[in-house]
Amino acid sequence: LLEQIRRNPLKRALRVDKLTIAALSEVLKLYRHPEKLKQALPTIAHLNRSSADIQTQANRLLALWSKVMPAQFSCSVQPCDSQVGSGALPISTLPSFAISTLSKNDTEISRLQVLARQLPKPVIGRLHDKCFSLDLRCLDDETQFINQLDILASALNA
């Protein structure tokens, strides 16, 4: 098998370099201590967040989010499904909660999405059927999110 691999022309294109091996080695070392993985790898922490924890955070942030939204928007906490990954796991989902912002106007809700993405630390949500949803599964810096709400409010009112 090794001889077949050596003769295969793809071997050169798919060759792993020293940098890739070094990076992979460091990540694999983290797995020696599974109890510390959530602190060492943010993705593992995000995937392991309970939906109850996410719902609590969503309920806590809803009032602050709603306060900066113009009157024509209606905000609520809604259950949603977090997509695990688009490459390796394109159809796998985890239960989560989102802050949903509804508008009767497509232009207004699209503008909200654009303005959220233009914040100093961009906020990425889903836009579907006149609803902008912020899945909070991966929100790990709540303070920074809250601090940006004034910037978003100013932009919405401009």
C-alpha positions as a Markdown table, in Angstrom:
| # | Residue | x | y | z |
|---|---|---|---|---|
| 1 | Leu | 0.0 | 0.0 | 0.0 |
| 2 | Leu | 2.8 | 2.4 | 0.8 |
| 3 | Glu | 4.4 | 1.8 | -2.6 |
| 4 | Gln | 1.1 | 2.5 | -4.3 |
| 5 | Ile | 0.8 | 5.7 | -2.3 |
| 6 | Arg | 4.3 | 6.8 | -3.3 |
| 7 | Arg | 3.6 | 6.2 | -7.0 |
| 8 | Asn | 0.2 | 8.0 | -6.9 |
| 9 | Pro | 0.5 | 11.5 | -8.5 |
| 10 | Leu | -1.9 | 12.9 | -5.8 |
| 11 | Lys | 0.7 | 12.2 | -3.2 |
| 12 | Arg | 2.5 | 15.4 | -4.1 |
| 13 | Ala | -0.6 | 17.5 | -4.1 |
| 14 | Leu | -1.9 | 16.2 | -0.8 |
| 15 | Arg | 1.4 | 16.1 | 1.0 |
| 16 | Val | 1.3 | 17.3 | 4.6 |
| 17 | Asp | 4.0 | 19.8 | 5.5 |
| 18 | Lys | 5.8 | 20.4 | 8.7 |
| 19 | Leu | 3.6 | 23.2 | 9.8 |
| 20 | Thr | 0.4 | 21.1 | 9.4 |
| 21 | Ile | 2.0 | 18.3 | 11.3 |
| 22 | Ala | 3.1 | 20.7 | 14.1 |
| 23 | Ala | -0.4 | 22.2 | 14.4 |
| 24 | Leu | -2.1 | 18.8 | 14.4 |
| 25 | Ser | 0.3 | 17.6 | 17.0 |
| 26 | Glu | -0.5 | 20.5 | 19.3 |
| 27 | Val | -4.3 | 20.0 | 18.9 |
| 28 | Leu | -3.9 | 16.3 | 19.6 |
| 29 | Lys | -2.0 | 17.0 | 22.8 |
| 30 | Leu | -5.1 | 18.8 | 24.1 |
| 31 | Tyr | -7.1 | 15.6 | 23.9 |
| 32 | Arg | -4.8 | 14.0 | 26.5 |
| 33 | His | -6.8 | 15.9 | 29.1 |
| 34 | Pro | -10.5 | 15.6 | 28.0 |
| 35 | Glu | -11.7 | 17.4 | 31.1 |
| 36 | Lys | -10.0 | 20.6 | 29.9 |
| 37 | Leu | -11.1 | 20.5 | 26.3 |
| 38 | Lys | -14.0 | 22.9 | 26.8 |
| 39 | Gln | -11.6 | 25.5 | 28.1 |
| 40 | Ala | -8.9 | 24.9 | 25.5 |
| 41 | Leu | -11.1 | 24.5 | 22.4 |
| 42 | Pro | -14.0 | 27.0 | 22.0 |
| 43 | Thr | -15.7 | 24.9 | 19.4 |
| 44 | Ile | -16.0 | 22.0 | 21.8 |
| 45 | Ala | -17.5 | 24.4 | 24.4 |
| 46 | His | -20.0 | 25.7 | 21.9 |
| 47 | Leu | -21.1 | 22.3 | 20.8 |
| 48 | Asn | -21.6 | 21.2 | 24.4 |
| 49 | Arg | -23.6 | 24.2 | 25.6 |
| 50 | Ser | -27.0 | 23.1 | 26.9 |
| 51 | Ser | -30.1 | 24.6 | 25.3 |
| 52 | Ala | -31.3 | 25.6 | 28.7 |
| 53 | Asp | -28.1 | 27.7 | 29.2 |
| 54 | Ile | -28.6 | 29.3 | 25.8 |
| 55 | Gln | -32.3 | 30.0 | 26.5 |
| 56 | Thr | -31.4 | 31.7 | 29.8 |
| 57 | Gln | -28.9 | 33.9 | 28.0 |
| 58 | Ala | -31.4 | 34.7 | 25.2 |
| 59 | Asn | -34.0 | 35.7 | 27.8 |
| 60 | Arg | -31.5 | 37.9 | 29.6 |
| 61 | Leu | -30.4 | 39.7 | 26.4 |
| 62 | Leu | -33.9 | 40.0 | 24.9 |
| 63 | Ala | -34.8 | 43.1 | 26.9 |
| 64 | Leu | -31.6 | 44.9 | 25.9 |
| 65 | Trp | -31.9 | 43.9 | 22.3 |
| 66 | Ser | -35.6 | 45.0 | 22.1 |
| 67 | Lys | -34.7 | 48.4 | 23.7 |
| 68 | Val | -32.5 | 49.4 | 20.8 |
| 69 | Met | -34.8 | 48.2 | 18.1 |
| 70 | Pro | -37.1 | 50.6 | 16.3 |
| 71 | Ala | -40.8 | 50.4 | 17.1 |
| 72 | Gln | -41.6 | 48.6 | 13.8 |
| 73 | Phe | -39.6 | 45.5 | 14.9 |
| 74 | Ser | -41.0 | 42.8 | 17.1 |
| 75 | Cys | -38.5 | 40.8 | 19.1 |
| 76 | Ser | -38.8 | 37.5 | 20.9 |
| 77 | Val | -36.8 | 34.4 | 22.0 |
| 78 | Gln | -37.5 | 31.4 | 19.7 |
| 79 | Pro | -36.2 | 27.8 | 19.7 |
| 80 | Cys | -34.0 | 27.1 | 16.7 |
| 81 | Asp | -31.6 | 24.5 | 15.4 |
| 82 | Ser | -27.9 | 25.3 | 15.3 |
| 83 | Gln | -26.1 | 23.9 | 12.2 |
| 84 | Val | -23.1 | 21.9 | 13.4 |
| 85 | Gly | -21.0 | 22.3 | 10.3 |
| 86 | Ser | -21.4 | 22.9 | 6.7 |
| 87 | Gly | -18.6 | 20.7 | 5.5 |
| 88 | Ala | -18.2 | 17.5 | 7.5 |
| 89 | Leu | -21.7 | 17.5 | 9.1 |
| 90 | Pro | -24.0 | 19.5 | 6.7 |
| 91 | Ile | -27.3 | 18.2 | 8.1 |
| 92 | Ser | -26.5 | 17.7 | 11.7 |
| 93 | Thr | -28.1 | 20.2 | 14.1 |
| 94 | Leu | -28.3 | 20.9 | 17.8 |
| 95 | Pro | -31.3 | 22.5 | 19.7 |
| 96 | Ser | -30.7 | 26.1 | 20.5 |
| 97 | Phe | -32.4 | 29.4 | 21.1 |
| 98 | Ala | -32.3 | 32.7 | 19.1 |
| 99 | Ile | -33.4 | 36.2 | 19.5 |
| 100 | Ser | -35.7 | 36.7 | 16.6 |
| 101 | Thr | -36.5 | 40.1 | 15.2 |
| 102 | Leu | -39.5 | 40.4 | 12.9 |
| 103 | Ser | -40.5 | 43.2 | 10.5 |
| 104 | Lys | -43.3 | 43.6 | 7.9 |
| 105 | Asn | -40.7 | 45.3 | 5.7 |
| 106 | Asp | -38.0 | 43.3 | 3.8 |
| 107 | Thr | -35.9 | 46.4 | 3.4 |
| 108 | Glu | -35.8 | 47.2 | 7.1 |
| 109 | Ile | -34.9 | 43.7 | 8.2 |
| 110 | Ser | -32.2 | 43.4 | 5.5 |
| 111 | Arg | -30.8 | 46.7 | 6.7 |
| 112 | Leu | -30.7 | 45.4 | 10.3 |
| 113 | Gln | -28.7 | 42.4 | 9.1 |
| 114 | Val | -26.2 | 44.6 | 7.2 |
| 115 | Leu | -25.7 | 47.0 | 10.2 |
| 116 | Ala | -25.2 | 44.0 | 12.6 |
| 117 | Arg | -22.5 | 42.7 | 10.3 |
| 118 | Gln | -20.8 | 46.1 | 10.2 |
| 119 | Leu | -20.3 | 46.3 | 14.0 |
| 120 | Pro | -16.7 | 46.4 | 15.3 |
| 121 | Lys | -17.2 | 42.7 | 16.2 |
| 122 | Pro | -19.6 | 41.6 | 13.5 |
| 123 | Val | -22.9 | 40.0 | 14.6 |
| 124 | Ile | -24.0 | 37.3 | 12.1 |
| 125 | Gly | -27.6 | 36.1 | 12.1 |
| 126 | Arg | -30.0 | 34.4 | 9.7 |
| 127 | Leu | -32.4 | 36.2 | 7.6 |
| 128 | His | -35.5 | 34.3 | 6.6 |
| 129 | Asp | -39.0 | 35.4 | 5.8 |
| 130 | Lys | -38.7 | 38.9 | 7.2 |
| 131 | Cys | -37.1 | 37.6 | 10.4 |
| 132 | Phe | -33.6 | 38.2 | 11.5 |
| 133 | Ser | -32.5 | 35.5 | 14.0 |
| 134 | Leu | -29.5 | 35.5 | 16.2 |
| 135 | Asp | -28.6 | 32.0 | 17.4 |
| 136 | Leu | -26.8 | 32.5 | 20.7 |
| 137 | Arg | -25.1 | 29.1 | 20.8 |
| 138 | Cys | -21.7 | 30.6 | 20.0 |
| 139 | Leu | -22.0 | 33.9 | 21.8 |
| 140 | Asp | -19.2 | 33.7 | 24.4 |
| 141 | Asp | -18.5 | 37.4 | 24.9 |
| 142 | Glu | -21.8 | 38.7 | 26.1 |
| 143 | Thr | -20.3 | 42.0 | 27.5 |
| 144 | Gln | -18.9 | 43.0 | 24.1 |
| 145 | Phe | -22.3 | 42.1 | 22.4 |
| 146 | Ile | -24.1 | 44.3 | 24.9 |
| 147 | Asn | -21.6 | 47.2 | 24.5 |
| 148 | Gln | -22.2 | 47.2 | 20.8 |
| 149 | Leu | -25.9 | 47.6 | 21.1 |
| 150 | Asp | -25.6 | 51.4 | 21.4 |
| 151 | Ile | -23.6 | 51.5 | 18.1 |
| 152 | Leu | -26.3 | 49.4 | 16.5 |
| 153 | Ala | -29.1 | 51.7 | 17.8 |
| 154 | Ser | -27.3 | 54.8 | 16.5 |
| 155 | Ala | -26.9 | 53.2 | 13.0 |
| 156 | Leu | -30.6 | 52.1 | 13.0 |
| 157 | Asn | -31.8 | 55.6 | 13.8 |
| 158 | Ala | -29.5 | 57.3 | 11.3 |
